[in-house]
Amino acid sequence: MPTIATLDGPLDTADLGTVLMHEHVFNITAEIQIAHPGFNGWDPEVEIPKAREELRGVKEAGIDTIVELSPIGLGRSLDLIRPACEGTGLNVVLATGLYTYDVLPRPWHFSGPGTLLDGDEPLDELMRADLRDGIEGSGIVPGILKCAIDADGLTEHVERVVRSVCRIHKESGAPVCIHTAAQHERGTDALRVLEEEGIDPARVMLAHCGDSTDIEYLERLAASGALLGMDRFGLDVLLAFEERVSTVVAMCERGHAGRMILSQDANCFSDWFPPGLSEQVSPNWHFLHVVRDVIPALLERGVSQDDVDLMMRHNAREFFERA
Ligand SMILES: [Zn+2]
């Protein structure tokens, strides 16, 4: 039986059920919270129980598994995630890696290939430690590797992260999620590095493809075998609901339902924005938007239930089962 590592230990992939493939529990900027506790309204005493309640509602709405894609750079902390997910009934897949759009944290400026102290890429060993000893040494192993290529593209440091993730993927076999900036067609840059590294794109989920309405670009990515994240439903401030839905409909009509997943890239709390702002600007940006609004709209527009099942269940299972 193939298994996937989750917060509660190995899970039979047959039990993944209905999956939200790209979400976050908390996105916290740790150093700011240490220096200025409560910055942008963060209060773990309040937010952890609130998150638990919200995540219980996600399970009640029919979601069985969420993939929590917060590595270093997004404030991953077991002290926060564990109590927030406890007793919710959700399977939670965690990530390792590093999230930056441009530069690496300071220690990497001095260590690593081509730097003052040179040596091996330090991120390699951090990801290995997570996979070997568990996150924070807990024995809780991440199920996916994460990196990002945003508008700035493959800056020197971003390329170091992406190639590091590629190396650890080859060592460990863990699947990969690459955040991309769809408007800048960064999925193409991702595929180029994967090809150079000899990695099968089918092991990789290209996040945020759903921010694009360019079917030609999306079809090119789908042709590689990569899994396309139509994963920011609710972020209407970036692209309107109707356009996101129409793009998925068009891709389904062209036979690509087997290459997409639907998710929201939502969170229970993020200190990136002043309190209340995201609710005000993007009121549909929450964990239930796909189930409540997106799937009914897709069915209404002629997408079959079978295609919905591919995007919500089968593709995730196949992605995690692929060796
Ligand atoms: Zn995300």
Coordinates of C-alpha atoms and ligand atoms in Angstrom, one line a residue:
M1 CA 0.0 0.0 0.0
P2 CA 1.5 3.4 -0.9
T3 CA 1.5 5.9 1.9
I4 CA 1.9 9.6 2.3
A5 CA 3.5 11.3 5.3
T6 CA 1.0 13.5 7.3
L7 CA 0.9 15.3 10.6
D8 CA -0.6 12.2 12.2
G9 CA 1.9 9.8 10.5
P10 CA 1.8 7.7 7.3
L11 CA -1.6 7.6 5.6
D12 CA -2.6 5.1 3.0
T13 CA -3.0 7.1 -0.2
A14 CA -6.4 5.4 -0.7
D15 CA -7.6 7.3 2.3
L16 CA -6.6 10.8 1.0
G17 CA -10.2 11.3 0.0
T18 CA -11.2 14.8 -1.2
V19 CA -8.1 17.0 -1.1
L20 CA -7.3 20.7 -1.1
M21 CA -3.8 20.5 -2.6
H22 CA -2.7 24.0 -1.8
E23 CA -3.6 25.7 1.5
H24 CA -1.9 27.2 4.6
V25 CA -2.8 27.1 8.3
F26 CA -0.8 30.1 9.5
N27 CA 1.6 32.3 7.7
I28 CA 3.5 34.1 10.3
T29 CA 6.6 36.3 10.0
A30 CA 8.5 34.8 13.0
E31 CA 11.2 37.5 13.4
I32 CA 8.7 40.4 13.4
Q33 CA 6.4 38.5 15.8
I34 CA 9.4 38.1 18.2
A35 CA 10.3 41.8 18.0
H36 CA 6.8 43.1 17.9
P37 CA 4.4 40.5 19.4
G38 CA 0.9 40.9 18.1
F39 CA 2.0 42.6 14.8
N40 CA -1.0 42.8 12.4
G41 CA -3.3 41.2 15.0
W42 CA -1.5 37.9 15.5
D43 CA -2.5 36.3 18.9
P44 CA -2.0 32.6 19.0
E45 CA -4.2 32.3 22.1
V46 CA -7.1 33.5 19.9
E47 CA -6.1 32.3 16.5
I48 CA -5.3 28.6 17.3
P49 CA -8.8 27.8 18.7
K50 CA -10.4 29.8 15.9
A51 CA -8.3 27.9 13.3
R52 CA -9.4 24.6 14.9
E53 CA -13.0 25.6 14.6
E54 CA -12.6 26.6 11.0
L55 CA -10.7 23.4 10.1
R56 CA -13.4 21.3 11.7
G57 CA -15.9 23.1 9.4
V58 CA -13.7 22.1 6.4
K59 CA -13.9 18.5 7.4
E60 CA -17.6 18.8 7.9
A61 CA -17.9 20.3 4.4
G62 CA -16.5 17.0 2.9
I63 CA -12.8 17.7 2.7
D64 CA -10.6 14.9 4.0
T65 CA -7.1 16.2 3.4
I66 CA -5.3 19.5 3.1
V67 CA -1.8 20.0 1.8
E68 CA -0.2 22.7 4.0
L69 CA 2.5 24.4 1.8
S70 CA 4.3 26.5 4.3
P71 CA 8.1 25.9 4.5
I72 CA 10.8 28.3 5.9
G73 CA 9.8 31.8 4.8
L74 CA 6.1 31.2 5.6
G75 CA 6.4 30.6 9.3
R76 CA 5.9 26.9 9.6
S77 CA 5.8 25.9 13.3
L78 CA 4.6 22.6 14.8
D79 CA 3.7 24.5 18.0
L80 CA 1.1 26.3 16.0
I81 CA 0.0 23.8 13.3
R82 CA -0.4 20.8 15.7
P83 CA -2.9 22.3 18.1
A84 CA -4.8 24.0 15.3
C85 CA -5.3 20.7 13.4
E86 CA -5.8 18.5 16.5
G87 CA -9.2 16.8 16.6
T88 CA -10.4 18.3 13.3
G89 CA -10.4 14.9 11.5
L90 CA -8.4 16.4 8.6
N91 CA -5.3 14.7 7.2
V92 CA -2.6 17.4 6.9
V93 CA 0.4 17.0 4.6
L94 CA 3.3 19.3 5.6
A95 CA 6.0 20.8 3.4
T96 CA 9.8 21.4 3.7
G97 CA 11.8 23.7 1.5
L98 CA 12.2 27.5 1.4
Y99 CA 9.9 30.2 0.1
T100 CA 11.5 33.3 -1.3
Y101 CA 10.8 35.4 -4.5
D102 CA 14.3 36.9 -4.7
V103 CA 17.0 36.5 -2.0
L104 CA 17.9 33.8 0.6
P105 CA 18.0 34.4 4.3
R106 CA 21.4 35.9 5.5
P107 CA 23.2 32.7 6.5
W108 CA 23.0 31.5 2.9
H109 CA 24.8 34.6 1.7
F110 CA 28.0 33.3 3.4
S111 CA 27.6 29.5 3.0
G112 CA 26.9 27.5 -0.1
P113 CA 28.4 27.1 -3.5
G114 CA 30.3 30.2 -4.7
T115 CA 29.9 32.1 -1.4
L116 CA 32.6 33.3 1.0
L117 CA 32.7 30.1 3.0
D118 CA 31.7 28.0 -0.1
G119 CA 30.7 24.4 0.7
D120 CA 27.5 22.4 0.0
E121 CA 24.2 24.1 -0.3
P122 CA 23.0 24.5 3.4
L123 CA 19.3 24.1 2.5
D124 CA 20.0 20.5 1.3
E125 CA 20.9 19.4 4.8
L126 CA 17.9 21.2 6.4
M127 CA 15.5 19.4 4.1
R128 CA 17.3 16.1 4.6
A129 CA 17.0 16.6 8.4
D130 CA 13.2 17.3 8.1
L131 CA 12.8 14.1 5.9
R132 CA 15.0 12.0 8.2
D133 CA 14.2 13.2 11.7
G134 CA 10.9 14.9 11.1
I135 CA 10.0 18.6 11.3
E136 CA 11.8 20.1 14.3
G137 CA 13.0 16.6 15.1
S138 CA 9.5 15.5 15.9
G139 CA 9.4 12.4 13.7
I140 CA 6.6 14.2 11.8
V141 CA 7.9 14.0 8.2
P142 CA 7.0 16.4 5.4
G143 CA 5.2 14.9 2.4
I144 CA 6.2 17.5 -0.2
L145 CA 9.1 19.8 -1.1
K146 CA 8.3 23.5 -1.8
C147 CA 10.1 26.4 -3.5
A148 CA 9.0 29.5 -5.5
I149 CA 9.7 31.2 -8.8
D150 CA 7.9 34.6 -8.8
A151 CA 7.9 37.7 -11.0
D152 CA 11.7 38.2 -10.6
G153 CA 12.3 34.7 -12.1
L154 CA 15.4 32.6 -11.4
T155 CA 17.5 35.1 -9.5
E156 CA 20.8 33.7 -8.3
H157 CA 19.3 32.8 -4.9
V158 CA 16.0 31.5 -6.2
E159 CA 17.8 29.2 -8.6
R160 CA 19.9 27.9 -5.6
V161 CA 16.6 27.0 -3.8
V162 CA 15.0 25.4 -6.9
R163 CA 18.1 23.3 -7.7
S164 CA 18.4 22.3 -4.0
V165 CA 14.7 21.1 -4.0
C166 CA 15.5 19.2 -7.2
R167 CA 18.5 17.4 -5.6
I168 CA 16.5 16.4 -2.5
H169 CA 13.6 15.3 -4.7
K170 CA 16.1 13.0 -6.5
E171 CA 17.5 11.7 -3.2
S172 CA 14.2 11.2 -1.4
G173 CA 11.5 10.8 -4.1
A174 CA 9.3 13.3 -2.3
P175 CA 7.0 15.2 -4.7
V176 CA 7.6 18.9 -5.4
C177 CA 5.4 22.1 -5.4
I178 CA 6.8 25.1 -7.2
H179 CA 5.1 28.4 -6.6
T180 CA 5.0 30.3 -10.0
A181 CA 4.0 33.7 -11.1
A182 CA 1.6 32.8 -13.9
Q183 CA 1.4 36.3 -15.4
H184 CA 5.2 36.1 -16.0
E185 CA 4.9 32.5 -17.3
R186 CA 7.3 31.3 -14.6
G187 CA 5.9 27.7 -15.1
T188 CA 8.1 27.7 -18.2
D189 CA 11.2 28.6 -16.2
A190 CA 10.3 25.8 -13.7
L191 CA 10.0 23.2 -16.5
R192 CA 13.3 24.3 -18.0
V193 CA 15.1 23.7 -14.7
L194 CA 13.3 20.3 -14.2
E195 CA 14.5 19.3 -17.6
E196 CA 18.1 20.3 -16.9
E197 CA 17.9 18.4 -13.6
G198 CA 16.4 15.3 -15.3
I199 CA 13.2 15.4 -13.3
D200 CA 9.9 14.1 -14.5
P201 CA 7.4 17.0 -14.4
A202 CA 4.7 14.6 -13.4
R203 CA 6.3 14.6 -9.9
V204 CA 5.8 18.4 -9.7
M205 CA 2.8 20.6 -9.0
L206 CA 3.1 24.0 -10.6
A207 CA 1.2 26.3 -8.2
H208 CA -0.9 29.3 -9.2
C209 CA -1.4 28.4 -12.8
G210 CA -5.0 29.4 -12.2
D211 CA -4.0 33.0 -12.1
S212 CA -3.6 32.9 -15.8
T213 CA -6.4 32.8 -18.5
D214 CA -3.8 32.0 -21.3
I215 CA -5.0 28.6 -22.4
E216 CA -2.0 28.2 -24.7
Y217 CA 0.4 28.7 -21.8
L218 CA -1.6 26.3 -19.6
E219 CA -1.8 23.7 -22.3
R220 CA 2.0 23.8 -22.8
L221 CA 2.4 23.2 -19.0
A222 CA -0.2 20.4 -19.0
A223 CA 1.6 18.7 -21.9
S224 CA 4.7 18.3 -19.8
G225 CA 2.8 16.1 -17.4
A226 CA 3.0 18.5 -14.5
L227 CA 0.1 19.0 -12.2
L228 CA -1.4 22.5 -12.6
G229 CA -2.6 24.3 -9.5
M230 CA -5.8 26.1 -10.2
D231 CA -5.4 27.0 -6.6
R232 CA -6.2 30.6 -5.8
F233 CA -10.0 30.5 -6.0
G234 CA -11.3 33.3 -3.8
L235 CA -8.4 35.6 -4.6
D236 CA -10.7 37.6 -6.8
V237 CA -8.6 40.6 -6.3
L238 CA -5.9 38.9 -8.5
L239 CA -8.3 37.4 -11.0
A240 CA -12.1 37.4 -11.0
F241 CA -14.1 34.3 -10.1
E242 CA -15.8 34.1 -13.5
E243 CA -12.4 34.2 -15.3
R244 CA -11.0 31.5 -13.0
V245 CA -14.0 29.3 -13.6
S246 CA -14.0 29.8 -17.4
T247 CA -10.3 28.9 -17.6
V248 CA -10.9 25.6 -15.7
V249 CA -14.0 24.9 -17.9
A250 CA -11.9 25.5 -21.1
M251 CA -9.1 23.3 -19.8
C252 CA -11.6 20.5 -19.0
E253 CA -13.2 20.8 -22.5
R254 CA -9.7 20.3 -23.9
G255 CA -9.3 17.1 -21.9
H256 CA -7.0 18.4 -19.1
A257 CA -9.1 17.6 -16.1
G258 CA -6.5 14.9 -15.2
R259 CA -3.8 17.6 -15.0
M260 CA -5.4 20.1 -12.6
I261 CA -6.3 20.5 -9.0
L262 CA -8.7 23.0 -7.4
S263 CA -7.7 24.8 -4.2
Q264 CA -7.7 28.3 -2.6
D265 CA -4.2 29.1 -1.2
A266 CA -6.2 30.3 1.8
N267 CA -5.1 30.4 5.4
C268 CA -6.6 30.6 8.9
F269 CA -4.4 33.6 9.7
S270 CA -1.7 35.5 8.0
D271 CA 0.3 38.5 9.4
W272 CA 1.0 39.7 5.9
F273 CA -2.0 42.1 6.0
P274 CA -3.7 44.4 8.5
P275 CA -6.5 42.6 10.4
G276 CA -9.7 42.4 8.4
L277 CA -8.2 43.5 5.1
S278 CA -8.4 40.2 3.2
E279 CA -12.0 39.6 4.3
Q280 CA -12.8 43.1 3.0
V281 CA -10.9 42.9 -0.3
S282 CA -11.4 39.1 -1.1
P283 CA -14.4 37.9 0.9
N284 CA -14.5 34.6 -0.9
W285 CA -10.9 33.7 0.0
H286 CA -11.5 30.9 2.5
F287 CA -11.3 27.1 2.7
L288 CA -15.0 26.4 1.7
H289 CA -15.1 28.5 -1.5
V290 CA -14.2 25.6 -3.9
V291 CA -16.8 23.3 -2.4
R292 CA -19.6 25.9 -2.0
D293 CA -19.1 28.1 -5.1
V294 CA -16.5 26.8 -7.5
I295 CA -17.7 23.2 -8.0
P296 CA -21.4 24.1 -8.4
A297 CA -20.3 26.8 -11.0
L298 CA -18.2 24.2 -12.9
L299 CA -21.0 21.7 -13.0
E300 CA -23.4 24.4 -14.1
R301 CA -21.0 25.2 -17.0
G302 CA -21.0 21.6 -18.2
V303 CA -17.9 20.1 -16.4
S304 CA -18.7 16.5 -15.5
Q305 CA -18.8 15.1 -12.0
D306 CA -16.1 12.7 -13.2
D307 CA -13.8 15.6 -14.1
V308 CA -14.5 17.2 -10.7
D309 CA -13.6 14.0 -9.0
L310 CA -10.3 13.9 -11.0
M311 CA -9.5 17.5 -9.8
M312 CA -10.6 17.0 -6.2
R313 CA -9.6 13.3 -5.5
H314 CA -7.9 11.2 -8.1
N315 CA -5.2 13.6 -9.3
A316 CA -3.9 14.2 -5.8
R317 CA -3.8 10.5 -5.0
E318 CA -2.0 9.7 -8.3
F319 CA 0.5 12.6 -7.6
F320 CA 1.4 11.2 -4.2
E321 CA 1.5 7.6 -5.4
R322 CA 3.8 8.2 -8.3
A323 CA 7.3 7.0 -7.5
Ligands
ZN1 ZN 0.5 29.1 -1.1

